[in-house]
Amino acid sequence: MALEFDTSFDPAYGRAVTVAPDVLRITARNPSPFTFRGTNSYLVGRDTLAVIDPGPEDDAHLEMLLAAIGGRPVSHIFVSHTHRDHSPLAARLKEHTGAPTLAEGPHRPARPLRIGEVNPLDASADLDFVPDVALGDNALTQGDGWTIRTVLTPGHTANHAVFALEGTETLFSADHVMAWSTSIVAPPDGAMADYMGSLDKLLARDDRLLLPGHGGPVTAPGRFMRGLKAHRKMRERAILERIRAGDRTIKDMVAAIYRDTDSRLHGAAGLSVLAHIEDLVARGLVATDGQPAIDGIFSPAG
């Protein structure tokens, strides 16, 4: 199934944009190859609000959020996951509003670090954030005229969650599903098997609108997520083909598979290949000495 990305997003810096009934989007001015035009924060409600993903530690973004809130009470601050472009501003927003923070939990890797392994993603993790309320799967949080259901979606990070606005067929999909790009799944913070399981979990829902953490909305979620799943399976096949053709290192695989990708993203691409290889080794399709590693040597199993 063809996967078509939409990169036409206008971040409307400095303005709050209505994206659904009683939902405003404010995009932080933190563009990068990983964040696209910037991180999206959302305000939900009319009189008493919820904030979803306050965003990076940034004075201007905090001022924009407070201006959009406009003095209205904030009852909840939801955080989808603990990357530095999503969670750090929660602490200062809590100081201003008095609202508790809610998330799956503090940052943690999807698996323990192996002997001699260094986590290259530590710099992107917000290790200071600890939610006031830990959210379980399908937890319902009621506010003033709205109810938000937490759907746990590990994969991009171990503690990733998305939030469904009950009764509206709208889901805040954070970094799990985005219209502009695939999600980065990079060990040891993320895990490909978890990501694919979470994707199936969202495919089983009947949402009509996804509002992601970066870029514009996904307006045909079922078709798009089936495309995402097919894309991951295609990438898996490409990795198996490179290994069968004689590539033995992730560096060589990235050079071939991602030759048309921005070179600034090749480090992340290597970690994505490792995520696939971890899954392929676990399924007995790829062989390596010991545990799969970014500098490992890989061969066809059997």
GROMACS .gro file of C-alpha atoms in nm:
model
  302
    1MET     CA    1   0.000   0.000   0.000
    2ALA     CA    2   0.143   0.337  -0.105
    3LEU     CA    3   0.242   0.571   0.175
    4GLU     CA    4   0.214   0.939   0.089
    5PHE     CA    5   0.352   1.197   0.331
    6ASP     CA    6   0.211   1.548   0.364
    7THR     CA    7   0.481   1.811   0.418
    8SER     CA    8   0.264   2.113   0.335
    9PHE     CA    9   0.214   2.205   0.701
   10ASP     CA   10   0.203   2.576   0.798
   11PRO     CA   11   0.315   2.606   1.163
   12ALA     CA   12   0.152   2.950   1.204
   13TYR     CA   13   0.418   3.053   1.456
   14GLY     CA   14   0.286   3.298   1.711
   15ARG     CA   15  -0.079   3.201   1.664
   16ALA     CA   16  -0.317   2.946   1.811
   17VAL     CA   17  -0.495   2.754   1.534
   18THR     CA   18  -0.833   2.582   1.572
   19VAL     CA   19  -0.790   2.224   1.447
   20ALA     CA   20  -1.110   2.067   1.584
   21PRO     CA   21  -1.404   2.184   1.794
   22ASP     CA   22  -1.262   2.321   2.122
   23VAL     CA   23  -0.909   2.218   2.024
   24LEU     CA   24  -0.630   2.469   1.958
   25ARG     CA   25  -0.282   2.392   1.825
   26ILE     CA   26   0.022   2.605   1.909
   27THR     CA   27   0.346   2.508   1.732
   28ALA     CA   28   0.679   2.579   1.899
   29ARG     CA   29   0.947   2.746   1.690
   30ASN     CA   30   1.193   2.456   1.719
   31PRO     CA   31   1.222   2.324   1.364
   32SER     CA   32   1.482   2.056   1.285
   33PRO     CA   33   1.520   1.743   1.073
   34PHE     CA   34   1.368   1.551   1.367
   35THR     CA   35   1.089   1.793   1.470
   36PHE     CA   36   0.985   1.911   1.121
   37ARG     CA   37   0.843   2.265   1.163
   38GLY     CA   38   0.830   2.232   1.543
   39THR     CA   39   0.649   2.063   1.830
   40ASN     CA   40   0.271   2.090   1.844
   41SER     CA   41   0.106   2.166   2.178
   42TYR     CA   42  -0.272   2.136   2.208
   43LEU     CA   43  -0.532   2.305   2.427
   44VAL     CA   44  -0.850   2.106   2.479
   45GLY     CA   45  -1.174   2.250   2.617
   46ARG     CA   46  -1.365   2.575   2.632
   47ASP     CA   47  -1.385   2.700   2.990
   48THR     CA   48  -1.144   2.479   3.185
   49LEU     CA   49  -0.865   2.341   2.971
   50ALA     CA   50  -0.631   2.048   2.930
   51VAL     CA   51  -0.287   2.097   2.774
   52ILE     CA   52  -0.137   1.812   2.572
   53ASP     CA   53   0.244   1.816   2.527
   54PRO     CA   54   0.362   2.155   2.662
   55GLY     CA   55   0.675   2.131   2.447
   56PRO     CA   56   1.042   2.227   2.479
   57GLU     CA   57   1.198   2.455   2.739
   58ASP     CA   58   1.134   2.778   2.552
   59ASP     CA   59   1.026   3.118   2.689
   60ALA     CA   60   0.846   3.224   2.372
   61HIS     CA   61   0.646   2.903   2.354
   62LEU     CA   62   0.544   2.934   2.718
   63GLU     CA   63   0.426   3.290   2.651
   64MET     CA   64   0.224   3.167   2.352
   65LEU     CA   65   0.062   2.892   2.556
   66LEU     CA   66  -0.031   3.132   2.834
   67ALA     CA   67  -0.169   3.382   2.584
   68ALA     CA   68  -0.384   3.113   2.422
   69ILE     CA   69  -0.501   2.992   2.763
   70GLY     CA   70  -0.603   3.351   2.829
   71GLY     CA   71  -0.646   3.324   3.203
   72ARG     CA   72  -0.879   3.025   3.186
   73PRO     CA   73  -0.821   2.750   3.444
   74VAL     CA   74  -0.606   2.455   3.336
   75SER     CA   75  -0.700   2.131   3.510
   76HIS     CA   76  -0.460   1.882   3.351
   77ILE     CA   77  -0.126   1.878   3.168
   78PHE     CA   78  -0.083   1.560   2.960
   79VAL     CA   79   0.258   1.449   2.834
   80SER     CA   80   0.284   1.189   2.558
   81HIS     CA   81   0.648   1.097   2.620
   82THR     CA   82   0.973   1.230   2.761
   83HIS     CA   83   1.172   1.364   2.470
   84ARG     CA   84   1.307   1.716   2.520
   85ASP     CA   85   1.083   1.862   2.253
   86HIS     CA   86   0.765   1.747   2.434
   87SER     CA   87   0.789   1.738   2.814
   88PRO     CA   88   1.033   1.994   2.963
   89LEU     CA   89   0.795   2.291   2.962
   90ALA     CA   90   0.547   2.096   3.175
   91ALA     CA   91   0.721   2.205   3.496
   92ARG     CA   92   0.695   2.578   3.426
   93LEU     CA   93   0.342   2.548   3.293
   94LYS     CA   94   0.247   2.370   3.615
   95GLU     CA   95   0.396   2.659   3.814
   96HIS     CA   96   0.179   2.906   3.623
   97THR     CA   97  -0.144   2.704   3.627
   98GLY     CA   98  -0.126   2.474   3.928
   99ALA     CA   99  -0.240   2.184   3.709
  100PRO     CA  100  -0.102   1.834   3.772
  101THR     CA  101   0.102   1.654   3.507
  102LEU     CA  102  -0.014   1.320   3.369
  103ALA     CA  103   0.187   1.066   3.169
  104GLU     CA  104   0.267   0.697   3.149
  105GLY     CA  105   0.576   0.747   3.363
  106PRO     CA  106   0.931   0.884   3.369
  107HIS     CA  107   1.178   0.817   3.091
  108ARG     CA  108   1.323   0.468   3.063
  109PRO     CA  109   1.475   0.258   2.786
  110ALA     CA  110   1.277  -0.016   2.615
  111ARG     CA  111   1.546  -0.260   2.724
  112PRO     CA  112   1.848  -0.249   2.956
  113LEU     CA  113   2.178  -0.128   2.812
  114ARG     CA  114   2.410  -0.412   2.724
  115ILE     CA  115   2.767  -0.442   2.851
  116GLY     CA  116   2.978  -0.172   2.686
  117GLU     CA  117   2.677  -0.010   2.518
  118VAL     CA  118   2.632   0.368   2.535
  119ASN     CA  119   2.288   0.520   2.481
  120PRO     CA  120   2.332   0.780   2.202
  121LEU     CA  121   1.985   0.916   2.277
  122ASP     CA  122   2.048   1.035   2.633
  123ALA     CA  123   2.078   1.395   2.514
  124SER     CA  124   1.726   1.385   2.374
  125ALA     CA  125   1.566   1.242   2.690
  126ASP     CA  126   1.403   1.454   2.961
  127LEU     CA  127   1.527   1.262   3.263
  128ASP     CA  128   1.388   1.520   3.509
  129PHE     CA  129   1.022   1.471   3.429
  130VAL     CA  130   0.815   1.261   3.668
  131PRO     CA  131   0.437   1.285   3.629
  132ASP     CA  132   0.213   1.368   3.920
  133VAL     CA  133  -0.030   1.105   3.791
  134ALA     CA  134   0.086   0.785   3.620
  135LEU     CA  135  -0.157   0.681   3.348
  136GLY     CA  136  -0.242   0.323   3.265
  137ASP     CA  137  -0.379   0.190   2.940
  138ASN     CA  138  -0.740   0.297   2.878
  139ALA     CA  139  -0.737   0.531   3.177
  140LEU     CA  140  -1.018   0.788   3.152
  141THR     CA  141  -0.954   1.144   3.268
  142GLN     CA  142  -1.259   1.369   3.294
  143GLY     CA  143  -1.247   1.745   3.263
  144ASP     CA  144  -1.488   2.031   3.208
  145GLY     CA  145  -1.687   1.913   2.907
  146TRP     CA  146  -1.428   1.664   2.783
  147THR     CA  147  -1.298   1.316   2.860
  148ILE     CA  148  -0.956   1.194   2.749
  149ARG     CA  149  -0.868   0.825   2.719
  150THR     CA  150  -0.503   0.727   2.747
  151VAL     CA  151  -0.387   0.466   2.497
  152LEU     CA  152  -0.039   0.334   2.571
  153THR     CA  153   0.167   0.304   2.253
  154PRO     CA  154   0.526   0.202   2.331
  155GLY     CA  155   0.766   0.193   2.039
  156HIS     CA  156   0.903   0.542   1.973
  157THR     CA  157   0.981   0.545   2.345
  158ALA     CA  158   0.895   0.290   2.613
  159ASN     CA  159   0.664   0.539   2.786
  160HIS     CA  160   0.488   0.676   2.477
  161ALA     CA  161   0.113   0.735   2.505
  162VAL     CA  162  -0.151   0.886   2.280
  163PHE     CA  163  -0.470   1.052   2.394
  164ALA     CA  164  -0.821   1.001   2.256
  165LEU     CA  165  -1.081   1.274   2.294
  166GLU     CA  166  -1.382   1.061   2.378
  167GLY     CA  167  -1.694   1.107   2.169
  168THR     CA  168  -1.515   1.293   1.889
  169GLU     CA  169  -1.320   1.023   1.695
  170THR     CA  170  -1.014   1.246   1.745
  171LEU     CA  171  -0.683   1.113   1.874
  172PHE     CA  172  -0.370   1.309   1.968
  173SER     CA  173  -0.112   1.073   1.816
  174ALA     CA  174   0.208   1.248   1.935
  175ASP     CA  175   0.514   1.091   1.764
  176HIS     CA  176   0.361   0.750   1.697
  177VAL     CA  177   0.176   0.849   1.379
  178MET     CA  178   0.260   1.170   1.189
  179ALA     CA  179   0.153   1.284   0.842
  180TRP     CA  180   0.493   1.425   0.743
  181SER     CA  181   0.723   1.131   0.824
  182THR     CA  182   0.764   0.794   0.984
  183SER     CA  183   0.836   0.782   1.356
  184ILE     CA  184   1.193   0.723   1.471
  185VAL     CA  185   1.225   0.390   1.650
  186ALA     CA  186   1.575   0.378   1.795
  187PRO     CA  187   1.709   0.129   2.052
  188PRO     CA  188   1.754   0.124   2.341
  189ASP     CA  189   1.486   0.393   2.394
  190GLY     CA  190   1.248   0.239   2.140
  191ALA     CA  191   1.167  -0.107   2.011
  192MET     CA  192   1.034  -0.209   1.670
  193ALA     CA  193   0.823  -0.501   1.794
  194ASP     CA  194   0.657  -0.265   2.043
  195TYR     CA  195   0.603  -0.002   1.774
  196MET     CA  196   0.435  -0.248   1.536
  197GLY     CA  197   0.216  -0.383   1.815
  198SER     CA  198   0.109  -0.030   1.905
  199LEU     CA  199   0.035   0.046   1.541
  200ASP     CA  200  -0.195  -0.256   1.525
  201LYS     CA  201  -0.360  -0.133   1.845
  202LEU     CA  202  -0.443   0.203   1.684
  203LEU     CA  203  -0.556   0.035   1.361
  204ALA     CA  204  -0.816  -0.152   1.568
  205ARG     CA  205  -0.969   0.182   1.674
  206ASP     CA  206  -1.213   0.388   1.467
  207ASP     CA  207  -1.056   0.733   1.492
  208ARG     CA  208  -1.128   0.972   1.205
  209LEU     CA  209  -0.873   1.246   1.284
  210LEU     CA  210  -0.520   1.219   1.423
  211LEU     CA  211  -0.350   1.531   1.560
  212PRO     CA  212   0.023   1.455   1.581
  213GLY     CA  213   0.314   1.598   1.775
  214HIS     CA  214   0.471   1.741   1.459
  215GLY     CA  215   0.316   1.854   1.133
  216GLY     CA  216  -0.043   1.858   1.019
  217PRO     CA  217  -0.335   1.624   1.084
  218VAL     CA  218  -0.381   1.273   0.952
  219THR     CA  219  -0.728   1.282   0.799
  220ALA     CA  220  -0.756   0.922   0.678
  221PRO     CA  221  -0.598   0.736   0.971
  222GLY     CA  222  -0.683   0.380   0.873
  223ARG     CA  223  -0.541   0.404   0.523
  224PHE     CA  224  -0.237   0.598   0.640
  225MET     CA  225  -0.154   0.358   0.924
  226ARG     CA  226  -0.190   0.059   0.692
  227GLY     CA  227   0.060   0.240   0.469
  228LEU     CA  228   0.292   0.290   0.766
  229LYS     CA  229   0.273  -0.079   0.849
  230ALA     CA  230   0.346  -0.175   0.487
  231HIS     CA  231   0.637   0.071   0.483
  232ARG     CA  232   0.792  -0.091   0.790
  233LYS     CA  233   0.750  -0.436   0.639
  234MET     CA  234   0.912  -0.309   0.319
  235ARG     CA  235   1.205  -0.173   0.519
  236GLU     CA  236   1.236  -0.507   0.696
  237ARG     CA  237   1.250  -0.685   0.360
  238ALA     CA  238   1.513  -0.439   0.235
  239ILE     CA  239   1.732  -0.513   0.537
  240LEU     CA  240   1.697  -0.889   0.484
  241GLU     CA  241   1.783  -0.845   0.115
  242ARG     CA  242   2.096  -0.641   0.197
  243ILE     CA  243   2.211  -0.906   0.447
  244ARG     CA  244   2.147  -1.185   0.197
  245ALA     CA  245   2.336  -0.983  -0.066
  246GLY     CA  246   2.642  -0.970   0.159
  247ASP     CA  247   2.609  -0.654   0.372
  248ARG     CA  248   2.733  -0.738   0.719
  249THR     CA  249   2.724  -0.403   0.901
  250ILE     CA  250   2.450  -0.150   0.971
  251LYS     CA  251   2.668   0.123   0.819
  252ASP     CA  252   2.671  -0.058   0.485
  253MET     CA  253   2.296  -0.120   0.500
  254VAL     CA  254   2.222   0.246   0.573
  255ALA     CA  255   2.443   0.360   0.284
  256ALA     CA  256   2.239   0.146   0.045
  257ILE     CA  257   1.886   0.170   0.186
  258TYR     CA  258   1.893   0.539   0.285
  259ARG     CA  259   2.105   0.673   0.000
  260ASP     CA  260   1.840   0.936  -0.085
  261THR     CA  261   1.786   1.043   0.279
  262ASP     CA  262   1.931   1.362   0.434
  263SER     CA  263   2.275   1.260   0.563
  264ARG     CA  264   2.199   1.435   0.893
  265LEU     CA  265   1.945   1.160   0.957
  266HIS     CA  266   2.179   0.869   0.885
  267GLY     CA  267   2.263   0.824   1.253
  268ALA     CA  268   1.895   0.789   1.336
  269ALA     CA  269   1.852   0.564   1.031
  270GLY     CA  270   2.123   0.335   1.166
  271LEU     CA  271   1.937   0.304   1.495
  272SER     CA  272   1.615   0.232   1.304
  273VAL     CA  273   1.793  -0.047   1.116
  274LEU     CA  274   1.915  -0.180   1.452
  275ALA     CA  275   1.555  -0.177   1.579
  276HIS     CA  276   1.449  -0.391   1.282
  277ILE     CA  277   1.748  -0.621   1.326
  278GLU     CA  278   1.672  -0.673   1.696
  279ASP     CA  279   1.326  -0.788   1.592
  280LEU     CA  280   1.460  -1.004   1.307
  281VAL     CA  281   1.714  -1.173   1.538
  282ALA     CA  282   1.442  -1.238   1.797
  283ARG     CA  283   1.231  -1.401   1.522
  284GLY     CA  284   1.522  -1.619   1.406
  285LEU     CA  285   1.563  -1.457   1.064
  286VAL     CA  286   1.904  -1.292   1.118
  287ALA     CA  287   2.211  -1.423   1.301
  288THR     CA  288   2.477  -1.237   1.500
  289ASP     CA  289   2.726  -1.315   1.773
  290GLY     CA  290   2.575  -1.228   2.111
  291GLN     CA  291   2.313  -0.954   2.123
  292PRO     CA  292   2.242  -0.728   1.824
  293ALA     CA  293   2.451  -0.410   1.841
  294ILE     CA  294   2.498  -0.099   1.630
  295ASP     CA  295   2.852  -0.215   1.543
  296GLY     CA  296   2.760  -0.583   1.513
  297ILE     CA  297   2.821  -0.824   1.227
  298PHE     CA  298   2.507  -0.980   1.081
  299SER     CA  299   2.433  -1.271   0.849
  300PRO     CA  300   2.134  -1.470   0.730
  301ALA     CA  301   2.010  -1.717   0.990
  302GLY     CA  302   2.045  -2.085   0.916
   0.00000   0.00000   0.00000
